[in-house]
Short mmCIF file of C-alpha atoms in Angstrom, two decimals:
data_model
loop_
_atom_site.label_atom_id
_atom_site.label_comp_id
_atom_site.label_asym_id
_atom_site.label_seq_id
_atom_site.Cartn_x
_atom_site.Cartn_y
_atom_site.Cartn_z
CA MET R 1 15.42 4.90 -22.27
CA MET R 2 17.51 7.12 -19.86
CA PHE R 3 16.81 9.82 -17.27
CA ARG R 4 18.55 11.93 -14.68
CA THR R 5 18.32 11.37 -10.67
CA PHE R 6 20.15 13.63 -8.51
CA GLY R 7 22.74 14.41 -11.17
CA LYS R 8 23.53 10.93 -12.11
CA THR R 9 22.33 8.96 -15.21
CA GLU R 10 20.66 5.68 -14.65
CA GLN R 11 18.81 3.23 -16.91
CA ASN R 12 15.15 3.39 -16.48
CA PHE R 13 14.28 0.26 -14.33
CA THR R 14 10.84 0.13 -16.05
CA SER R 15 12.46 -0.68 -19.38
CA VAL R 16 14.24 -3.46 -17.73
CA ILE R 17 11.09 -4.79 -16.19
CA SER R 18 9.22 -4.38 -19.50
CA ALA R 19 12.15 -6.08 -21.44
CA GLN R 20 11.85 -9.23 -19.21
CA GLY R 21 8.17 -9.17 -19.03
CA PHE R 22 8.23 -9.16 -15.21
CA PRO R 23 5.84 -9.90 -13.43
CA GLY R 24 3.94 -10.18 -16.63
CA ARG R 25 0.22 -9.43 -17.84
CA TRP R 26 -1.40 -12.01 -16.02
CA ALA R 27 0.34 -11.93 -12.67
CA GLY R 28 0.26 -8.17 -12.68
CA GLY R 29 -3.51 -7.78 -13.81
CA ILE R 30 -4.51 -10.44 -11.37
CA ALA R 31 -2.62 -8.97 -8.70
CA LEU R 32 -3.95 -5.53 -9.44
CA ILE R 33 -7.67 -6.72 -8.93
CA LEU R 34 -7.33 -9.28 -6.22
CA GLY R 35 -5.09 -7.31 -3.99
CA PRO R 36 -7.20 -4.32 -3.29
CA VAL R 37 -10.39 -6.77 -3.20
CA LEU R 38 -8.53 -8.68 -0.47
CA LEU R 39 -7.53 -5.47 1.48
CA LEU R 40 -11.16 -4.38 1.47
CA ALA R 41 -12.68 -7.79 2.40
CA GLY R 42 -10.01 -7.60 5.36
CA THR R 43 -11.06 -4.29 6.30
CA VAL R 44 -14.86 -4.85 6.05
CA LEU R 45 -14.34 -7.88 8.49
CA LYS R 46 -12.37 -5.55 10.90
CA PHE R 47 -15.15 -2.92 10.65
CA PRO R 48 -17.44 -3.65 13.56
CA PHE R 49 -14.55 -2.95 15.80
CA HIS R 50 -12.88 0.05 16.85
CA PHE R 51 -9.41 0.50 14.88
CA PHE R 52 -7.12 1.17 17.67
CA PHE R 53 -5.26 -1.68 19.30
CA PRO R 54 -7.09 -2.31 22.75
CA ALA R 55 -10.29 -2.60 20.92
CA GLN R 56 -8.77 -4.91 18.44
CA LEU R 57 -7.14 -7.22 21.05
CA ALA R 58 -10.44 -7.23 22.95
CA ALA R 59 -12.43 -8.09 19.81
CA TYR R 60 -9.64 -11.03 19.55
CA GLU R 61 -10.41 -12.56 22.63
CA ASP R 62 -14.01 -12.49 22.03
CA HIS R 63 -14.12 -13.25 18.16
CA PRO R 64 -10.65 -14.89 17.29
CA ALA R 65 -11.86 -16.61 13.95
CA LEU R 66 -13.02 -13.57 12.74
CA LEU R 67 -10.13 -11.23 13.47
CA THR R 68 -7.82 -14.23 12.30
CA ALA R 69 -9.85 -14.07 8.88
CA ALA R 70 -9.71 -10.33 8.76
CA TYR R 71 -6.02 -9.89 9.29
CA SER R 72 -5.05 -12.81 7.14
CA THR R 73 -7.20 -11.65 4.34
CA PHE R 74 -5.90 -7.89 4.70
CA ASN R 75 -2.37 -9.27 4.87
CA ALA R 76 -2.72 -11.52 1.95
CA GLY R 77 -3.86 -8.68 -0.14
CA ASN R 78 -1.12 -6.58 1.19
CA VAL R 79 1.50 -9.42 -0.01
CA LEU R 80 -0.24 -9.63 -3.27
CA LEU R 81 0.06 -6.07 -4.28
CA TRP R 82 3.79 -6.33 -4.91
CA PRO R 83 3.17 -7.55 -8.39
CA ALA R 84 0.41 -5.11 -8.95
CA VAL R 85 2.97 -2.34 -8.02
CA LEU R 86 5.58 -3.32 -10.51
CA ALA R 87 3.26 -3.94 -13.28
CA LEU R 88 1.71 -0.33 -12.73
CA ALA R 89 5.07 1.12 -12.58
CA GLY R 90 6.00 -0.56 -15.69
CA LEU R 91 3.05 0.95 -17.41
CA ILE R 92 3.57 4.46 -15.69
CA GLY R 93 7.52 4.47 -16.62
CA ALA R 94 6.56 4.11 -20.50
CA ARG R 95 5.96 7.74 -20.33
CA LYS R 96 6.65 9.13 -16.88
CA PRO R 97 9.74 7.14 -15.70
CA GLY R 98 10.66 9.46 -12.50
CA TRP R 99 7.05 8.92 -11.33
CA ALA R 100 7.07 5.43 -11.93
CA LEU R 101 10.55 4.82 -10.24
CA TRP R 102 9.74 6.71 -7.03
CA GLY R 103 6.34 5.65 -6.54
CA GLY R 104 7.18 2.19 -7.19
CA ILE R 105 10.09 2.21 -4.61
CA PHE R 106 7.84 4.13 -1.91
CA ALA R 107 4.95 1.74 -2.45
CA ILE R 108 7.26 -1.51 -2.12
CA PHE R 109 8.77 -0.13 0.96
CA GLY R 110 5.39 0.81 2.34
CA LEU R 111 4.35 -2.90 1.57
CA PHE R 112 7.55 -4.16 3.50
CA ALA R 113 6.51 -1.94 6.42
CA ARG R 114 3.07 -3.37 6.37
CA ALA R 115 4.44 -6.93 6.31
CA PHE R 116 6.43 -6.22 9.58
CA HIS R 117 3.37 -4.53 11.22
CA ALA R 118 1.67 -7.73 10.08
CA GLY R 119 3.88 -9.69 12.20
CA VAL R 120 3.56 -7.35 15.13
CA ASP R 121 -0.14 -7.77 14.78
CA HIS R 122 0.09 -11.63 14.76
CA LEU R 123 2.40 -11.49 17.82
CA ALA R 124 -0.16 -9.15 19.88
CA PHE R 125 -2.86 -11.36 19.31
CA GLN R 126 -0.77 -14.49 20.32
CA LEU R 127 -0.23 -12.66 23.71
CA VAL R 128 -4.03 -12.48 24.02
CA ARG R 129 -4.38 -16.28 23.26
CA THR R 130 -1.59 -17.37 25.66
CA GLY R 131 -1.84 -14.91 28.18
CA SER R 132 -4.69 -11.99 28.81
CA VAL R 133 -6.13 -8.87 26.87
CA GLU R 134 -5.03 -6.90 29.48
CA MET R 135 -1.45 -8.19 29.45
CA ALA R 136 -1.33 -8.22 25.61
CA THR R 137 -2.78 -4.53 25.92
CA LYS R 138 -0.11 -3.34 28.48
CA THR R 139 2.78 -5.13 26.50
CA VAL R 140 1.65 -3.22 23.22
CA ALA R 141 1.09 0.02 24.95
CA GLU R 142 4.51 -0.12 26.75
CA SER R 143 6.28 -0.82 23.37
CA TYR R 144 4.16 1.46 20.99
CA GLY R 145 6.53 3.66 19.13
CA ALA R 146 9.82 1.71 19.82
CA PHE R 147 12.29 2.22 17.09
CA HIS R 148 12.65 -0.66 14.70
CA ILE R 149 14.28 -0.31 11.04
CA PHE R 150 10.89 -0.53 9.34
CA SER R 151 9.81 2.85 11.19
CA MET R 152 11.58 4.59 8.68
CA PHE R 153 9.09 3.50 5.82
CA ASN R 154 6.01 4.43 7.53
CA LEU R 155 5.64 7.54 5.52
CA ALA R 156 6.00 5.45 2.48
CA ILE R 157 2.85 3.42 3.13
CA MET R 158 0.93 6.07 2.05
CA LEU R 159 3.24 8.37 0.08
CA GLY R 160 3.89 5.64 -2.68
CA TRP R 161 0.24 5.23 -3.76
CA VAL R 162 -0.29 9.14 -3.80
CA VAL R 163 3.20 9.15 -6.08
CA LEU R 164 1.98 6.37 -8.40
CA ALA R 165 -1.65 7.75 -8.85
CA VAL R 166 -0.10 11.01 -9.87
CA GLY R 167 2.24 9.27 -12.21
CA ALA R 168 -0.58 7.06 -13.50
CA TYR R 169 -2.72 10.12 -14.02
CA ARG R 170 0.22 12.22 -15.92
CA SER R 171 1.38 9.37 -17.79
CA GLY R 172 -2.16 8.68 -18.84
CA THR R 173 -1.93 5.13 -17.81
CA LEU R 174 -5.63 4.85 -16.66
CA GLY R 175 -6.92 6.27 -20.03
CA PRO R 176 -8.59 9.39 -20.40
CA LEU R 177 -10.05 10.93 -17.23
CA PRO R 178 -12.72 13.43 -17.52
CA PHE R 179 -12.22 16.72 -15.73
CA ARG R 180 -14.37 19.84 -15.06
CA ARG R 181 -12.77 22.88 -16.64
CA VAL R 182 -14.24 26.23 -15.34
CA SER R 183 -13.60 29.48 -17.35
CA ALA R 184 -13.33 32.81 -16.22
CA ASP R 185 -16.94 33.81 -16.90
CA GLY R 186 -17.95 30.70 -14.51
CA ARG R 187 -19.03 28.37 -16.90
CA SER R 188 -18.00 24.72 -16.72
CA SER R 189 -17.46 22.17 -19.19
CA VAL R 190 -16.38 18.59 -19.03
CA ARG R 191 -13.26 17.70 -21.12
CA ARG R 192 -11.27 14.45 -21.30
CA ALA R 193 -7.81 14.52 -20.76
#
């Protein structure tokens, strides 16, 4: 299957993935289920504390095991999503290869950026452990916004999922989804896509 991108003809990457069977139905399916569950579990564990870094660092000082479990669970879900993205992009690519290509690329780049941020979070927590909350907060605050190569992927953290969702909807990957249709006279009806 071929498609055009910026004037060049390229082989559809999803057909290559499908032909090789990578990551496979089982690995992709398990990742599609467990990845989001682990992300949710990690988020729920962090929920009692304000999300911005000063409160997270203070919470780590008081509850190191809880915050370690929360961040570890979240990061495990994040890492587990790469085969899920490949599997989903492969399914979307059968009908909408452009959406699959760009959604998959942006989502994977976003996962790389989140993995980098996880390392920064880990270092900040170690600064609390070896120094103090005040020192860790001061260090993070003074270096917040410093350039790093992964900052170029920050937009991809969210954009990739949006593009994949639109591609999944447009390709029918998620099956028929109901939507409400409103006629000119104001009557509405539910119709299957």
